[in-house]
mmCIF file of C-alpha atoms in Angstrom:
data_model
loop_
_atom_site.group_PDB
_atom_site.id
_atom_site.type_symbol
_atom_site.label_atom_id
_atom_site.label_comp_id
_atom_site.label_asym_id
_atom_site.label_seq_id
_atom_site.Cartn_x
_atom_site.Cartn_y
_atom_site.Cartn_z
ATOM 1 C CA UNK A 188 -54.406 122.818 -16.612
ATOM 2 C CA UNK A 189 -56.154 124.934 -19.100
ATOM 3 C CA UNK A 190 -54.148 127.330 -21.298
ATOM 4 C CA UNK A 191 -56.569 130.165 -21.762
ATOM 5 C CA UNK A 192 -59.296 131.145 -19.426
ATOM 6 C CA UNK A 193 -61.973 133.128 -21.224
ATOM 7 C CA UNK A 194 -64.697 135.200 -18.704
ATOM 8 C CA UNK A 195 -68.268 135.076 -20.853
ATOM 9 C CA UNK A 196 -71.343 136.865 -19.538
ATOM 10 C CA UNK A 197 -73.388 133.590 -20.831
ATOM 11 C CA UNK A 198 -72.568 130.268 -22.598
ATOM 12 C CA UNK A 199 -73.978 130.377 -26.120
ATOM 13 C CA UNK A 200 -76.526 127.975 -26.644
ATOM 14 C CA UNK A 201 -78.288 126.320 -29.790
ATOM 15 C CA UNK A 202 -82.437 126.557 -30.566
ATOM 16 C CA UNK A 203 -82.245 123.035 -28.270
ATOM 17 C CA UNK A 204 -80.659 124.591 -25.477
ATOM 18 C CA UNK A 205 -77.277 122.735 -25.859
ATOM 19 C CA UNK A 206 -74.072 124.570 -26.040
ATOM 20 C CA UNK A 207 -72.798 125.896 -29.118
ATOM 21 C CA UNK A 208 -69.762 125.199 -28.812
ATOM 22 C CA UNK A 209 -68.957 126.662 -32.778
ATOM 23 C CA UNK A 210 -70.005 129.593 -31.133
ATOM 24 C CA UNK A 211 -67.435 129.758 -28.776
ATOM 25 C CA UNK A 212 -64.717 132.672 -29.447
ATOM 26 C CA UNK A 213 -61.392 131.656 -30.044
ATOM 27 C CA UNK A 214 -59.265 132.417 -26.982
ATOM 28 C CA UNK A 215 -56.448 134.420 -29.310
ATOM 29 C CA UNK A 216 -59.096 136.866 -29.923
ATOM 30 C CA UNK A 217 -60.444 138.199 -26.644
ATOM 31 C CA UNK A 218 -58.896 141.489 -25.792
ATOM 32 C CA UNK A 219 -61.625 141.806 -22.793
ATOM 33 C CA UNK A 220 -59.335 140.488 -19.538
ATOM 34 C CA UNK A 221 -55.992 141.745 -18.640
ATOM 35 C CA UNK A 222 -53.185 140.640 -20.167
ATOM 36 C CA UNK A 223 -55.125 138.633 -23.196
ATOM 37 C CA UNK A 224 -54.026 141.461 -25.775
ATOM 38 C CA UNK A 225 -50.870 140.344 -24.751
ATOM 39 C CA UNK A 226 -51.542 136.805 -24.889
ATOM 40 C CA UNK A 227 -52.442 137.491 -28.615
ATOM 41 C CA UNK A 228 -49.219 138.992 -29.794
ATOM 42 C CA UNK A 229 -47.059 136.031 -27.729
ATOM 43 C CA UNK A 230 -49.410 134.055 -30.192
ATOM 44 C CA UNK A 231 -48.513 135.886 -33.522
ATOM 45 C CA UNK A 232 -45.218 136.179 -32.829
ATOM 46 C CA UNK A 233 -44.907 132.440 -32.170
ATOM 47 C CA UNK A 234 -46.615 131.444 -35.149
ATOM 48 C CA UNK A 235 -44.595 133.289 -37.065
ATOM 49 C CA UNK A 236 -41.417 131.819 -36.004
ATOM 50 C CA UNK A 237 -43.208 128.300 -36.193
ATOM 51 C CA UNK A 238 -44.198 129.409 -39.866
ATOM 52 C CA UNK A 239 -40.335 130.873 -40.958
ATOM 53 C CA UNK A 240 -38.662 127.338 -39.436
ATOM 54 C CA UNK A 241 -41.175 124.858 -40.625
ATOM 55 C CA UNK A 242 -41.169 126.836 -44.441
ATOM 56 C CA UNK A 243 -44.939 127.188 -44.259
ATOM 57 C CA UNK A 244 -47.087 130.120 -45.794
ATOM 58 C CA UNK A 245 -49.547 129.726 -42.854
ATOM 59 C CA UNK A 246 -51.244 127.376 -40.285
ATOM 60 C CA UNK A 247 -53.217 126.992 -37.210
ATOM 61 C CA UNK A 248 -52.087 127.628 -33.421
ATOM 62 C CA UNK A 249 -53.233 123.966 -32.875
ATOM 63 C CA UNK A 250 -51.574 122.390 -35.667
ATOM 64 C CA UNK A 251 -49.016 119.825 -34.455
ATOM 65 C CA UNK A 252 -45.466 120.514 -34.894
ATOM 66 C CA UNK A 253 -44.951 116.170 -36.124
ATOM 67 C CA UNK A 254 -48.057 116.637 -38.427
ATOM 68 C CA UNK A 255 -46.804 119.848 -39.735
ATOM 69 C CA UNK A 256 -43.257 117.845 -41.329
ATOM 70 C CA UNK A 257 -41.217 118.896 -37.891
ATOM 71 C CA UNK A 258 -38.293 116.674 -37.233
ATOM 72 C CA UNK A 259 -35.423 116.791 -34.610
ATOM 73 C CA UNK A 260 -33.236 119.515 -36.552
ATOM 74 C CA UNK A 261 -36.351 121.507 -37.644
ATOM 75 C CA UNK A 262 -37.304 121.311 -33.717
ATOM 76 C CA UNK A 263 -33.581 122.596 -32.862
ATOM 77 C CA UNK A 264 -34.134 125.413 -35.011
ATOM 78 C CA UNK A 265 -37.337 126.748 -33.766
ATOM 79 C CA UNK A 266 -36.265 126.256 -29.878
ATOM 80 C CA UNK A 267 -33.367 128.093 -31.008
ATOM 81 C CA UNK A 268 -35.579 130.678 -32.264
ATOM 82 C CA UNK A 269 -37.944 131.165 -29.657
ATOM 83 C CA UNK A 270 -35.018 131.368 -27.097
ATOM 84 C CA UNK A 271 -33.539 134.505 -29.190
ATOM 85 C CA UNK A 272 -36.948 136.022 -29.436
ATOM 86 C CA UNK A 273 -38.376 135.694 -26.272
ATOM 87 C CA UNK A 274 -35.424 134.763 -23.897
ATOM 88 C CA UNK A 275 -36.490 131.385 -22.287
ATOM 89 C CA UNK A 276 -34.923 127.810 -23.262
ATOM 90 C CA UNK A 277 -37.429 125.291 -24.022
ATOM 91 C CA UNK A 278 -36.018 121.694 -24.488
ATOM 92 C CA UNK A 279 -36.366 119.038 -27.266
ATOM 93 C CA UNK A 280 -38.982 117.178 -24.537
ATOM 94 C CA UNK A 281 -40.734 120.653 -24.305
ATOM 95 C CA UNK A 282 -42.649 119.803 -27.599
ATOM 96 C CA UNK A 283 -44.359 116.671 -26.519
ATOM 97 C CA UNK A 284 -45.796 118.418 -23.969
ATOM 98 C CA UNK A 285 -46.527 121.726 -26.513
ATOM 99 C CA UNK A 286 -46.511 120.354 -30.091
ATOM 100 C CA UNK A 287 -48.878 123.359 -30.891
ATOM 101 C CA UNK A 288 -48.161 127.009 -30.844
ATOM 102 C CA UNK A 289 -50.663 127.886 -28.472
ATOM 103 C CA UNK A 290 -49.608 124.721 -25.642
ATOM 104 C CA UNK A 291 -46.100 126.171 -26.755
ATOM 105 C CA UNK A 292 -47.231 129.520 -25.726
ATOM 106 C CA UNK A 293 -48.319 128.168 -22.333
ATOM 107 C CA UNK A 294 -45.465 126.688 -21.768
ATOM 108 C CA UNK A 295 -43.576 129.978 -22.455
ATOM 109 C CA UNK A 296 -46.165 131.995 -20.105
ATOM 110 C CA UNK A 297 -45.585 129.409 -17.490
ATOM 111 C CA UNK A 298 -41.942 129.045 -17.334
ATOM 112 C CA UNK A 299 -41.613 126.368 -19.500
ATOM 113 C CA UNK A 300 -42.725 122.472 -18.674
ATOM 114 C CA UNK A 301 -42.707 120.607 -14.781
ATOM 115 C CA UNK A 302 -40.014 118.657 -14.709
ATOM 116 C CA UNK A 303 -40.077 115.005 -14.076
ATOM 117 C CA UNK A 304 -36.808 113.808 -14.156
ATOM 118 C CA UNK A 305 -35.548 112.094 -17.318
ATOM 119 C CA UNK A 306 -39.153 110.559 -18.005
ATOM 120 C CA UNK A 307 -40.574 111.971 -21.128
ATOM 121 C CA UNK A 308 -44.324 110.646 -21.695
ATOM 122 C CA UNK A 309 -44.832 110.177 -25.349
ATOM 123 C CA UNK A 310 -47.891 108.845 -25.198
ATOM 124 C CA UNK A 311 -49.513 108.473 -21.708
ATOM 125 C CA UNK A 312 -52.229 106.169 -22.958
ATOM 126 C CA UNK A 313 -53.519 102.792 -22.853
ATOM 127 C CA UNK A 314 -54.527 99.531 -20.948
ATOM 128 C CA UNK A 315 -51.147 97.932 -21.861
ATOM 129 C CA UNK A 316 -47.868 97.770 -19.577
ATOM 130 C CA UNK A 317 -45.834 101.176 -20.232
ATOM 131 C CA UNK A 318 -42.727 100.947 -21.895
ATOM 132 C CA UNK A 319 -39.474 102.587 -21.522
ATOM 133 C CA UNK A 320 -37.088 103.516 -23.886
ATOM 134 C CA UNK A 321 -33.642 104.266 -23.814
ATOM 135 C CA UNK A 322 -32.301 106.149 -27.166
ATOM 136 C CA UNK A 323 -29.026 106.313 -29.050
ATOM 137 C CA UNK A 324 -25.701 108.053 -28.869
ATOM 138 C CA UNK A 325 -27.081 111.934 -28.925
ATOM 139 C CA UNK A 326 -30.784 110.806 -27.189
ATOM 140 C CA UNK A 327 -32.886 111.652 -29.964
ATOM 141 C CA UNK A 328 -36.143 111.824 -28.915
ATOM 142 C CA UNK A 329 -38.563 113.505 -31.163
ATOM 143 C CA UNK A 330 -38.572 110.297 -33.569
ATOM 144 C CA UNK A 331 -40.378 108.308 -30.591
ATOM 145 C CA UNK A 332 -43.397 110.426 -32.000
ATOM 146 C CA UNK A 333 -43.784 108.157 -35.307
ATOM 147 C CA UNK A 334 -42.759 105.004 -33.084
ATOM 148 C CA UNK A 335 -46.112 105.490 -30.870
ATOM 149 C CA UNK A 336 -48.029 105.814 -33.594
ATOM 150 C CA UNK A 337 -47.134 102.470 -34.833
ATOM 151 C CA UNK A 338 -47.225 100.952 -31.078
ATOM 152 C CA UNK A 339 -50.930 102.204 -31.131
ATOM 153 C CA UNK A 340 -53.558 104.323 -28.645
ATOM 154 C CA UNK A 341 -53.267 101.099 -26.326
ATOM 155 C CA UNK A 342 -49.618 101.265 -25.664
ATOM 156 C CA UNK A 343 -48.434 103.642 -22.912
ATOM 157 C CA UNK A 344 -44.575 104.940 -24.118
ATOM 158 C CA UNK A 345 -41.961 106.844 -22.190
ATOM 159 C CA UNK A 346 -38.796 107.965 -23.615
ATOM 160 C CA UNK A 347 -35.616 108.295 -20.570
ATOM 161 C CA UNK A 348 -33.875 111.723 -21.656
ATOM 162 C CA UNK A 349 -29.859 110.520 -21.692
ATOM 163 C CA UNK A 350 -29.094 114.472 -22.252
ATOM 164 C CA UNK A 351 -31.324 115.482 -18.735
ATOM 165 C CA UNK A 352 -29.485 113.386 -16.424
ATOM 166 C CA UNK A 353 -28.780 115.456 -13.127
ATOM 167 C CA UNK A 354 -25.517 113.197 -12.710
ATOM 168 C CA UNK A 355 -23.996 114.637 -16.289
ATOM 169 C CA UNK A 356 -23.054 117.782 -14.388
ATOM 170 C CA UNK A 357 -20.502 115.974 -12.483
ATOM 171 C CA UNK A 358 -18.633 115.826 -15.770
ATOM 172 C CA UNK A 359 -17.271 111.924 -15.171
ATOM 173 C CA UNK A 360 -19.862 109.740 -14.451
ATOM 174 C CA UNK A 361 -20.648 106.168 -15.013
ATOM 175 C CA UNK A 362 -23.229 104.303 -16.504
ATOM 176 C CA UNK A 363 -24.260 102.733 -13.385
ATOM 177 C CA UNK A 364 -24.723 106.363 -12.149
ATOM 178 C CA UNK A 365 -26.899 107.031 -14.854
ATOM 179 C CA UNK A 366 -28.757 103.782 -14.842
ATOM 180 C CA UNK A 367 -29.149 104.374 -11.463
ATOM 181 C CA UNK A 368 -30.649 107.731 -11.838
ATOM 182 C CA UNK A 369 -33.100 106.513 -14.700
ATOM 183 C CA UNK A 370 -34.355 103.838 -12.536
ATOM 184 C CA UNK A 371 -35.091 106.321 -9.915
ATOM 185 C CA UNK A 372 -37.173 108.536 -12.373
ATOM 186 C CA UNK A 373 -38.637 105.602 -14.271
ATOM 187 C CA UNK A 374 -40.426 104.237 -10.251
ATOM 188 C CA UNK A 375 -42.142 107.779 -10.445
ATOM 189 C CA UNK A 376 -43.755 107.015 -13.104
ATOM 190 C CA UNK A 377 -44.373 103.042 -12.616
ATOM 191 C CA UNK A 378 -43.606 102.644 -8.899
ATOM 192 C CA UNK A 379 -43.691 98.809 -8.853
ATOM 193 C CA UNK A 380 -42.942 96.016 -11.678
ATOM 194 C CA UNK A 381 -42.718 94.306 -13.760
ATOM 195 C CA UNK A 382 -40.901 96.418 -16.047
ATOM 196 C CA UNK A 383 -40.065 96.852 -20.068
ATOM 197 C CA UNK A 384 -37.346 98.211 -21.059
ATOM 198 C CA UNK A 385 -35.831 98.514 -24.301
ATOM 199 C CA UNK A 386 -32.420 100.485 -25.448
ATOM 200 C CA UNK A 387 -31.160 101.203 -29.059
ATOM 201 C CA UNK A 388 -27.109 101.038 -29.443
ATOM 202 C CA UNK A 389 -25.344 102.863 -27.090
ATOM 203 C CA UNK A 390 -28.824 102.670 -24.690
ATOM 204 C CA UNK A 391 -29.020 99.151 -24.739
ATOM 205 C CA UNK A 392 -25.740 99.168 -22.150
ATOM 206 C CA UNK A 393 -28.255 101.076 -20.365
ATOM 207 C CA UNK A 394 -30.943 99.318 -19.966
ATOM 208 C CA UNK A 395 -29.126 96.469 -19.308
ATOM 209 C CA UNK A 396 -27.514 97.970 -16.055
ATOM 210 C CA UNK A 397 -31.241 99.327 -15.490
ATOM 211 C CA UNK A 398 -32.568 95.517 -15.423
ATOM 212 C CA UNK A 399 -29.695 94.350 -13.056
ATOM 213 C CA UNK A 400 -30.542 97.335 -10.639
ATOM 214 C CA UNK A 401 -34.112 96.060 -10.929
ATOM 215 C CA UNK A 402 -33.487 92.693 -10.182
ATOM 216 C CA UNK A 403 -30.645 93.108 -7.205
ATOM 217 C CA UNK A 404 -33.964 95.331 -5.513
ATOM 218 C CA UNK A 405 -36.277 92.457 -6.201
ATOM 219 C CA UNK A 406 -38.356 94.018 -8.795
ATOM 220 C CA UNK A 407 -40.059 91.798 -12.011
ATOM 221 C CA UNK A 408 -38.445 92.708 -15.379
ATOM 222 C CA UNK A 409 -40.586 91.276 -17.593
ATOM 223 C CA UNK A 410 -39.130 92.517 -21.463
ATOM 224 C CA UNK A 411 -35.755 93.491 -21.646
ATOM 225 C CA UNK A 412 -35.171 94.538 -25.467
ATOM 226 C CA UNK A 413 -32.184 95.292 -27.319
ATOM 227 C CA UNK A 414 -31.905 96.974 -30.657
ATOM 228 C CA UNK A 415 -28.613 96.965 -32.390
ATOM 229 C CA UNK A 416 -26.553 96.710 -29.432
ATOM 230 C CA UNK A 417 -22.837 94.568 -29.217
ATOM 231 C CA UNK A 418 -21.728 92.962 -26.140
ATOM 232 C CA UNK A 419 -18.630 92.068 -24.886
ATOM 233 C CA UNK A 420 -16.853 88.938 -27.167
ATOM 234 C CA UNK A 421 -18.757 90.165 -30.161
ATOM 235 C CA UNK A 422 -15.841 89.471 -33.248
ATOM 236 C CA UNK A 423 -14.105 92.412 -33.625
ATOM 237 C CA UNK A 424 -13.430 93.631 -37.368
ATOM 238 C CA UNK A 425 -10.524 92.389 -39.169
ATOM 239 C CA UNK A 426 -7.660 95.350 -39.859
ATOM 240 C CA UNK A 427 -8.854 97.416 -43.015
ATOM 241 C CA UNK A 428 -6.715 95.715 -45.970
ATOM 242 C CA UNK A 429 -7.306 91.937 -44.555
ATOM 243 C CA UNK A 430 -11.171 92.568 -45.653
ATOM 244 C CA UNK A 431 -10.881 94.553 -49.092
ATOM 245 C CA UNK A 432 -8.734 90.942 -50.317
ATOM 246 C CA UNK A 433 -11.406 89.278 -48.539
ATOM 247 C CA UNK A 434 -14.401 91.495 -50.165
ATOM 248 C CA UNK A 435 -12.491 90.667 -53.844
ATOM 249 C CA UNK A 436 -12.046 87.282 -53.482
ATOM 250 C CA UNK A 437 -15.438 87.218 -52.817
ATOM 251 C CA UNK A 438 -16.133 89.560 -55.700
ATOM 252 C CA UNK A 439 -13.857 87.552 -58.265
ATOM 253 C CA UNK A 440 -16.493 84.204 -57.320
ATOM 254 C CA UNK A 441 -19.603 86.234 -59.036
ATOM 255 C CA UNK A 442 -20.687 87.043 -62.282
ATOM 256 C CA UNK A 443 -19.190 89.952 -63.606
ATOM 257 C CA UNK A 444 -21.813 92.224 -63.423
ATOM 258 C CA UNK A 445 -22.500 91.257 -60.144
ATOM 259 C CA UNK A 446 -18.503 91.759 -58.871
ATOM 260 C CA UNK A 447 -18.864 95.261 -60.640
ATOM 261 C CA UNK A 448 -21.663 96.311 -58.246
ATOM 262 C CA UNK A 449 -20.685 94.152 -55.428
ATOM 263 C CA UNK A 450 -16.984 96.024 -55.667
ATOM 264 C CA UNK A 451 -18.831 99.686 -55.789
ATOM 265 C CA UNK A 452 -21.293 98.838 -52.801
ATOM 266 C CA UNK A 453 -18.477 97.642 -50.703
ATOM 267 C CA UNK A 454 -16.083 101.143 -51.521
ATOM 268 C CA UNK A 455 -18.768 102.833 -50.511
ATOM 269 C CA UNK A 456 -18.852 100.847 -47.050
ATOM 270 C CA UNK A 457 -15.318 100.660 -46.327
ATOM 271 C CA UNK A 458 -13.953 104.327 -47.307
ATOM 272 C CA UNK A 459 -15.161 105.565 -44.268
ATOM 273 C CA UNK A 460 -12.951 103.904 -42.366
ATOM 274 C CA UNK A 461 -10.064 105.039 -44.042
ATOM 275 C CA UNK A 462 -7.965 108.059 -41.951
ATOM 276 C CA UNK A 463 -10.616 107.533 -39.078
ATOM 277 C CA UNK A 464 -9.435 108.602 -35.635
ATOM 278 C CA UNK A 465 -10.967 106.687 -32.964
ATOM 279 C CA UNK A 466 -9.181 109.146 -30.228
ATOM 280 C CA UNK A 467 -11.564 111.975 -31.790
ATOM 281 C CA UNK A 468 -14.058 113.698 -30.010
ATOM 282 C CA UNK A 469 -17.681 112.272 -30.644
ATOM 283 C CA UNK A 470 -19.843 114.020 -32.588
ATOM 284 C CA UNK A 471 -23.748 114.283 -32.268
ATOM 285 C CA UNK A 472 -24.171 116.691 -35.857
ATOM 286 C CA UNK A 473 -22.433 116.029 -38.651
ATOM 287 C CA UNK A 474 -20.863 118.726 -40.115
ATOM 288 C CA UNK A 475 -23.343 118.919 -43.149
ATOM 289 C CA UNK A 476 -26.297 118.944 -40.603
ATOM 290 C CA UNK A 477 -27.855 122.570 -40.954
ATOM 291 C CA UNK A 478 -27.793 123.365 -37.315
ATOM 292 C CA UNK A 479 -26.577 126.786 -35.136
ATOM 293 C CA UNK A 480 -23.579 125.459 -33.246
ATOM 294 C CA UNK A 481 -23.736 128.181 -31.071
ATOM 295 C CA UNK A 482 -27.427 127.494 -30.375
ATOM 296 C CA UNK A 483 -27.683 126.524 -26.328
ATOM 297 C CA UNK A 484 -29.141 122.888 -27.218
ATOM 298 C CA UNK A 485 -26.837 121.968 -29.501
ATOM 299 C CA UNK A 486 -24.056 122.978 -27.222
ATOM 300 C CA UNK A 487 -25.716 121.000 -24.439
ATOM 301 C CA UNK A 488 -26.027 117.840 -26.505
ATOM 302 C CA UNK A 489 -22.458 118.159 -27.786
ATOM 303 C CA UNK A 490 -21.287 119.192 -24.354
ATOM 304 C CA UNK A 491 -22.847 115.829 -22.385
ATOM 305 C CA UNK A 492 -21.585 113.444 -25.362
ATOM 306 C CA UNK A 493 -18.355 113.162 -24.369
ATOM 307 C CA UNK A 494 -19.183 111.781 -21.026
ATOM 308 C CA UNK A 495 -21.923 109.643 -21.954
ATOM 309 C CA UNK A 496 -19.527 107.893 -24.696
ATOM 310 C CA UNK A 497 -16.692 107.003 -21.978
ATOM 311 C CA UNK A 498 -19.303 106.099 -19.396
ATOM 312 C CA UNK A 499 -20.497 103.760 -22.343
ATOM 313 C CA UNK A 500 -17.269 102.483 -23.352
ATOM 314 C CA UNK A 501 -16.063 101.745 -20.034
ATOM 315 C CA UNK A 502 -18.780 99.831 -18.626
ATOM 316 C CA UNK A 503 -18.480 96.304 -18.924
ATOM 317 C CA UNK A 504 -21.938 94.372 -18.330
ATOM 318 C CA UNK A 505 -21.769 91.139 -15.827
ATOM 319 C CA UNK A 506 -24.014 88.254 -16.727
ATOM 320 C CA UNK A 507 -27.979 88.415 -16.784
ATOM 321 C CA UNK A 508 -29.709 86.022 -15.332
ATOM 322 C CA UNK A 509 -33.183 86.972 -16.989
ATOM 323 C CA UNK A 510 -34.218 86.852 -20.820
ATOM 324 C CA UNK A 511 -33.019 89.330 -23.260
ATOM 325 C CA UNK A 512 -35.055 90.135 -26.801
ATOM 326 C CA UNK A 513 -32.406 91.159 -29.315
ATOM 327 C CA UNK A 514 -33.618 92.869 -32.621
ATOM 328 C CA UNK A 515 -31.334 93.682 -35.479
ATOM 329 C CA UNK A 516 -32.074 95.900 -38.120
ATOM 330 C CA UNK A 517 -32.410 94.569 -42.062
ATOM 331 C CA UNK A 518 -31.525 96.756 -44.926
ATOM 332 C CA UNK A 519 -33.737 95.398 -47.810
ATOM 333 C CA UNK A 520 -36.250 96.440 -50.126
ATOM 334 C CA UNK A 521 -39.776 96.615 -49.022
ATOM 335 C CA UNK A 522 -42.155 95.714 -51.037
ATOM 336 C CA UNK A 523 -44.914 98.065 -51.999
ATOM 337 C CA UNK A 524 -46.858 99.594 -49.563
ATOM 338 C CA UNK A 525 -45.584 98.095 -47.284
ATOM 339 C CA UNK A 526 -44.576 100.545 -43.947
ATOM 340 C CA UNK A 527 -40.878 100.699 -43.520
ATOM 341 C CA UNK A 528 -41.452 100.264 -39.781
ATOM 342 C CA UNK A 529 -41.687 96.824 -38.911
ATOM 343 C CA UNK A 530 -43.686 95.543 -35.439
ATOM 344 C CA UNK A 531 -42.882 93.006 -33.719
ATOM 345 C CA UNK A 532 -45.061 91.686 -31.124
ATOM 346 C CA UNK A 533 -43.522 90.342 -27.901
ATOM 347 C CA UNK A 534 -46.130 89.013 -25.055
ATOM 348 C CA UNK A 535 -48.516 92.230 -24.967
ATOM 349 C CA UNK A 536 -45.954 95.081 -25.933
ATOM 350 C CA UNK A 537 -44.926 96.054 -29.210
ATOM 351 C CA UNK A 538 -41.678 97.113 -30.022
ATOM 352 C CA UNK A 539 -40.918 98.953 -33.505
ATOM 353 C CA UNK A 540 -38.042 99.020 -35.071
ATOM 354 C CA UNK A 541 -37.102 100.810 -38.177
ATOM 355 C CA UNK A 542 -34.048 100.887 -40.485
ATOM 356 C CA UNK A 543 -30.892 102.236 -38.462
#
């Protein structure tokens, strides 16, 4: 669907006859049909909120909003913004489907973006089997942006929106509601199997109900990957004061320069555990975070978290009969140009994890 329709009298054409297409006008300047003087100032207006979040002296209506530095608070922001100025809520999936300011301006003209469920296409692309991906605790999905990249033009990515689930807005629901729900969405997209799924923390529960939905309807799930997730039976940590003697007996065995930074790294780890409540209310943005808590997606996301959390912590996953890909992250020094997003190839999907 185009965003601008332009009415010429001719197409301009070069000394060979071919169009010339540097000739064509630029569809922010016609003032000739109805409503595109209009069109223009929706344009300016836009760019210059893009230009006062983003911190940038100028730039083009088709610059990308990830090439231009944008990042999930940045895109809060701006959403935020536009919703004040011209009274419509656009949300975080909104900006894969108008990264620029003039798609953003269609989308405004419009109504804002089709929905289609909980499937957001990141990049719709490629000969290889799609994959879907279940995020974290908050569903961040703007970073799936720089993950496609790295997954290349050949791999087809879809990101399952925890924070547009229809079921949220019963206020208690389960995971297997929710699973349920994605699975639903997900066959609109990829009617038949075999599937890939993969989930990071708190979305690796998910997918994991989403294979065993798959597999009790006789569908092929053919990668189920898990990234940083804990099951069931996984050692619990010992109480607070049992690991600090631990952490210095193991400290008192080095050198001493070594037990002087090996004492400092492990404060650092441990203090936050100290006066934590685990009755308190989950929290998506930290309190540091620069963000408008009164802005109508951040009260959404903070508004669904509670739910998702105790449909999370109550469900308790029954065996799996097919194969499960676990990947944990590494902190360690990469060496020099070397990406800090490592790929690891499983059949013909990639999956890319980065430092959590």
């Amino acid at each position: 669907v185009p965003a601008f329709i332009v009415m010429l009298p001719a197409m301009p054409l070069t000394a060979n006859g071919k169009v010339d297409r540097a000739a064509l006008p630029p569809p922010e300047h016609q003032q000739g049909a109805s409503g595109a003087a209009d069109e223009d100032e929706l344009l300016r207006q836009l760019k210059a909120e893009w230009m006062q979040i983003l911190g940038l002296p100028s730039l083009s209506v088709d610059d990308s909003f990830f090439d231009l530095g944008g990042h999930s608070l940045l895109a809060i922001r701006l959403l935020d913004a536009v919703e004040r100025r011209f009274g419509q809520t656009l949300g975080l999936a909104s900006l894969f489907e108008g990264p620029t300011v003039r798609r953003q301006a269609a989308l405004l003209r419009s109504g804002a973006a089709a929905s289609s469920g909980c499937v957001v296409t990141v990049q719709p692309h490629g000969l290889s089997s799609p994959l879907f991906f279940v995020s974290g605790f908050g569903g961040a999905i703007l970073p799936f942006h720089a993950l496609s990249r790295h997954l290349g033009v050949d791999q087809p990515l879809h990101v399952l929106d925890i924070n547009s689930l229809r079921c949220l807005e019963s206020g208690s629901p389960t995971l297997e509601n929710m699973a349920c729900e994605m699975v639903a969405d997900m066959r609109r997209a990829q009617p038949r199997g075999p599937y890939h799924l993969a989930g990071f923390s708190l979305g690796g529960k998910i997918v994991y109900a989403m294979a065993q939905l798959l597999r009790a309807e006789g569908e092929s799930v053919a990668l189920l990957a898990l990234l940083d997730c804990a099951a069931p039976g996984f050692p619990r940590l010992q109480p607070f004061f049992t690991r600090v003697g631990a952490h210095l007996r193991h400290a008192f065995a080095k050198e001493p320069r070594d037990a002087a930074a090996y004492v400092v790294e492990r404060i650092k780890r441990l203090r936050k555990y100290v006066g934590v409540d685990e009755t308190a209310e989950p929290t998506v943005f930290k309190s540091h975070e620069a963000v408008d808590r009164s802005a109508t997606l951040v009260r959404d996301i903070e508004t669904r978290a509670r739910p998702i959390y105790d449909a999370w912590a109550a469900y308790q996953p029954t065996p799996y009969a097919g194969r499960i890909t676990l990947i944990r992250a590494l902190r360690r020094a990469l060496e020099p140009g070397v990406s800090p997003v490592q790929v690891l190839r499983i059949g013909d999907v990639c999956i890319g994890s980065s430092p959590c």
